[in-house]
């Protein structure tokens, strides 16, 4: 946060309420949700952060440096790094910042993409995962966080499309920026 120096991890607001203590799948404590902004489907966990995101494009998985942020443009191909899907790429952006969906009674605006080659674009449990653009072989550009999936079956596999909250909506809405480290 540029105004008070605190560090924030952002996830989907519909996943955790204010006051919730959040743990990683392995049981490691991440932090406590301190704020929530329903209009951008975002919860803010006060926790030490760095400028890397997990990237499992190789079988072992590794992290990639986030070299910057930008909202997507129509036609961009993105990837989403949701918890259950791990890495799904070739998501073709068809709406850029001008589509809305309902999250617990609140209208949320963002971007929307479809699986370019068909198949599963997301799964239940992917919400809050980063949406990224591959603009470099060794680093990634942050575009937003997963908020909603469409065309989901009983196994929560979504094949029609994916909606995400744009990065600048989150950064401007909570006065934060990418950790410079």
Tab-separated table of C-alpha atoms in Angstrom:
chain	number	residue	atom	x	y	z
A	1	UNK	CA	0.000	0.000	0.000
A	2	UNK	CA	1.612	3.300	-1.012
A	3	UNK	CA	-0.115	5.280	1.734
A	4	UNK	CA	0.885	3.270	4.819
A	5	UNK	CA	3.506	0.730	3.719
A	6	UNK	CA	1.421	-2.347	4.560
A	7	UNK	CA	1.417	-5.306	2.196
A	8	UNK	CA	-1.765	-6.918	0.896
A	9	UNK	CA	-2.566	-10.200	-0.775
A	10	UNK	CA	-5.745	-9.899	-2.862
A	11	UNK	CA	-8.200	-12.739	-3.438
A	12	UNK	CA	-11.825	-13.055	-4.525
A	13	UNK	CA	-14.182	-11.361	-2.085
A	14	UNK	CA	-16.770	-14.120	-2.272
A	15	UNK	CA	-14.240	-16.650	-0.919
A	16	UNK	CA	-13.477	-15.142	2.503
A	17	UNK	CA	-15.206	-12.618	4.724
A	18	UNK	CA	-13.607	-9.937	6.879
A	19	UNK	CA	-11.975	-11.472	9.939
A	20	UNK	CA	-11.368	-14.873	8.338
A	21	UNK	CA	-7.960	-16.428	8.976
A	22	UNK	CA	-6.683	-17.844	5.686
A	23	UNK	CA	-4.412	-20.870	5.340
A	24	UNK	CA	-2.675	-22.391	2.318
A	25	UNK	CA	-3.560	-25.918	1.223
A	26	UNK	CA	-0.543	-27.255	3.122
A	27	UNK	CA	-1.754	-25.653	6.348
A	28	UNK	CA	0.629	-22.675	6.360
A	29	UNK	CA	-0.942	-19.506	7.745
A	30	UNK	CA	-1.285	-16.721	5.172
A	31	UNK	CA	-3.007	-13.970	7.156
A	32	UNK	CA	-6.324	-12.444	8.137
A	33	UNK	CA	-8.832	-10.774	5.816
A	34	UNK	CA	-8.921	-7.139	6.946
A	35	UNK	CA	-11.026	-5.513	4.213
A	36	UNK	CA	-13.520	-6.490	1.567
A	37	UNK	CA	-14.803	-4.519	-1.416
A	38	UNK	CA	-17.859	-6.327	-2.862
A	39	UNK	CA	-18.093	-3.994	-5.897
A	40	UNK	CA	-14.800	-5.453	-7.153
A	41	UNK	CA	-15.284	-8.925	-5.605
A	42	UNK	CA	-12.035	-8.539	-3.666
A	43	UNK	CA	-10.838	-9.402	-0.168
A	44	UNK	CA	-7.580	-8.011	1.175
A	45	UNK	CA	-5.381	-10.141	3.415
A	46	UNK	CA	-2.652	-8.321	5.307
A	47	UNK	CA	0.358	-10.544	4.658
A	48	UNK	CA	3.958	-10.286	3.503
A	49	UNK	CA	3.984	-10.362	-0.297
A	50	UNK	CA	6.446	-10.423	-3.141
A	51	UNK	CA	6.296	-9.710	-6.833
A	52	UNK	CA	6.084	-13.328	-7.948
A	53	UNK	CA	3.267	-15.656	-8.888
A	54	UNK	CA	3.219	-19.430	-9.088
A	55	UNK	CA	3.425	-20.657	-12.659
A	56	UNK	CA	3.024	-24.345	-13.373
A	57	UNK	CA	3.630	-24.384	-17.104
A	58	UNK	CA	6.333	-26.948	-16.407
A	59	UNK	CA	5.437	-30.212	-14.659
A	60	UNK	CA	7.262	-29.294	-11.433
A	61	UNK	CA	5.807	-25.797	-11.106
A	62	UNK	CA	7.803	-22.699	-10.257
A	63	UNK	CA	7.324	-19.001	-9.708
A	64	UNK	CA	7.560	-16.171	-12.223
A	65	UNK	CA	8.366	-12.520	-11.664
A	66	UNK	CA	5.487	-10.116	-12.304
A	67	UNK	CA	6.999	-7.487	-14.609
A	68	UNK	CA	4.019	-5.152	-14.577
A	69	UNK	CA	0.267	-4.744	-14.689
A	70	UNK	CA	-2.278	-3.747	-17.299
A	71	UNK	CA	-5.905	-4.302	-18.123
A	72	UNK	CA	-6.456	-6.621	-21.079
A	73	UNK	CA	-7.573	-5.609	-24.556
A	74	UNK	CA	-10.105	-7.481	-26.675
A	75	UNK	CA	-8.252	-10.240	-28.514
A	76	UNK	CA	-5.563	-10.729	-25.848
A	77	UNK	CA	-4.783	-14.309	-24.902
A	78	UNK	CA	-4.449	-14.729	-21.145
A	79	UNK	CA	-3.846	-17.515	-18.658
A	80	UNK	CA	-5.517	-18.039	-15.305
A	81	UNK	CA	-3.605	-19.594	-12.413
A	82	UNK	CA	-6.502	-20.726	-10.225
A	83	UNK	CA	-5.993	-23.101	-7.325
A	84	UNK	CA	-7.841	-26.096	-8.779
A	85	UNK	CA	-7.035	-25.613	-12.464
A	86	UNK	CA	-3.387	-24.676	-11.828
A	87	UNK	CA	-2.623	-23.135	-15.248
A	88	UNK	CA	-5.121	-22.639	-18.075
A	89	UNK	CA	-3.941	-20.624	-21.084
A	90	UNK	CA	-5.356	-19.620	-24.462
A	91	UNK	CA	-8.229	-17.715	-22.862
A	92	UNK	CA	-9.227	-15.240	-25.579
A	93	UNK	CA	-10.512	-11.917	-24.246
A	94	UNK	CA	-13.871	-10.998	-25.798
A	95	UNK	CA	-14.919	-8.229	-23.365
A	96	UNK	CA	-12.421	-5.840	-21.814
A	97	UNK	CA	-13.692	-4.120	-18.676
A	98	UNK	CA	-17.229	-3.721	-20.000
A	99	UNK	CA	-19.041	-6.855	-18.867
A	100	UNK	CA	-20.791	-7.457	-15.551
A	101	UNK	CA	-21.969	-10.375	-13.442
A	102	UNK	CA	-23.654	-10.810	-10.069
A	103	UNK	CA	-21.739	-11.866	-6.958
A	104	UNK	CA	-23.931	-12.304	-3.872
A	105	UNK	CA	-26.325	-9.563	-4.988
A	106	UNK	CA	-23.639	-7.083	-6.101
A	107	UNK	CA	-22.941	-6.182	-9.729
A	108	UNK	CA	-19.248	-6.652	-10.484
A	109	UNK	CA	-17.629	-5.235	-13.643
A	110	UNK	CA	-14.622	-6.740	-15.350
A	111	UNK	CA	-13.362	-8.633	-18.370
A	112	UNK	CA	-14.434	-11.927	-19.915
A	113	UNK	CA	-12.661	-14.555	-21.963
A	114	UNK	CA	-13.487	-17.817	-23.696
A	115	UNK	CA	-11.404	-20.958	-24.240
A	116	UNK	CA	-9.930	-20.384	-27.708
A	117	UNK	CA	-9.545	-24.085	-28.463
A	118	UNK	CA	-12.485	-25.307	-26.372
A	119	UNK	CA	-12.146	-27.331	-23.204
A	120	UNK	CA	-12.171	-26.317	-19.567
A	121	UNK	CA	-11.408	-22.665	-18.856
A	122	UNK	CA	-11.759	-22.866	-15.063
A	123	UNK	CA	-12.982	-24.869	-12.086
A	124	UNK	CA	-14.723	-24.201	-8.816
A	125	UNK	CA	-12.068	-23.012	-6.377
A	126	UNK	CA	-10.124	-20.985	-8.974
A	127	UNK	CA	-11.630	-17.683	-7.814
A	128	UNK	CA	-9.048	-15.206	-6.597
A	129	UNK	CA	-6.313	-16.731	-8.724
A	130	UNK	CA	-4.308	-14.377	-10.925
A	131	UNK	CA	-5.107	-13.744	-14.564
A	132	UNK	CA	-1.841	-13.107	-16.398
A	133	UNK	CA	-0.496	-12.294	-19.834
A	134	UNK	CA	2.701	-13.970	-21.048
A	135	UNK	CA	4.742	-11.066	-22.396
A	136	UNK	CA	8.195	-12.467	-21.600
A	137	UNK	CA	9.731	-15.941	-21.373
A	138	UNK	CA	10.833	-15.417	-17.759
A	139	UNK	CA	8.174	-13.108	-16.319
A	140	UNK	CA	4.474	-12.351	-16.521
A	141	UNK	CA	2.120	-9.363	-16.584
A	142	UNK	CA	-0.740	-9.249	-14.057
A	143	UNK	CA	-4.200	-8.574	-15.549
A	144	UNK	CA	-6.599	-9.282	-12.666
A	145	UNK	CA	-8.138	-12.005	-10.495
A	146	UNK	CA	-10.632	-14.741	-11.349
A	147	UNK	CA	-14.171	-13.983	-10.173
A	148	UNK	CA	-16.667	-16.195	-12.039
A	149	UNK	CA	-16.904	-19.159	-14.406
A	150	UNK	CA	-19.652	-19.889	-16.943
A	151	UNK	CA	-20.943	-23.129	-18.390
A	152	UNK	CA	-19.990	-25.110	-15.293
A	153	UNK	CA	-21.059	-28.736	-14.923
A	154	UNK	CA	-21.825	-30.712	-11.745
A	155	UNK	CA	-18.089	-31.310	-11.244
A	156	UNK	CA	-17.612	-27.497	-11.295
A	157	UNK	CA	-15.674	-27.597	-14.567
A	158	UNK	CA	-16.430	-24.450	-16.560
A	159	UNK	CA	-16.169	-24.522	-20.346
A	160	UNK	CA	-18.098	-21.510	-21.681
A	161	UNK	CA	-16.082	-18.607	-20.263
A	162	UNK	CA	-14.347	-16.897	-17.365
A	163	UNK	CA	-14.859	-13.466	-15.808
A	164	UNK	CA	-12.158	-11.580	-13.944
A	165	UNK	CA	-11.860	-8.289	-12.089
A	166	UNK	CA	-9.357	-6.044	-13.849
A	167	UNK	CA	-6.118	-5.249	-12.053
A	168	UNK	CA	-6.532	-1.462	-12.200
A	169	UNK	CA	-10.027	-1.703	-10.687
A	170	UNK	CA	-8.452	-3.479	-7.719
A	171	UNK	CA	-5.379	-1.258	-7.448
A	172	UNK	CA	-7.371	1.982	-7.747
A	173	UNK	CA	-10.232	0.703	-5.585
A	174	UNK	CA	-7.953	-0.036	-2.632
A	175	UNK	CA	-5.046	2.344	-3.362
A	176	UNK	CA	-2.458	-0.398	-3.750
A	177	UNK	CA	0.268	-1.187	-6.249
A	178	UNK	CA	2.439	-4.127	-7.223
A	179	UNK	CA	5.086	-4.809	-4.581
A	180	UNK	CA	8.306	-3.249	-5.930
A	181	UNK	CA	10.538	-6.035	-4.540
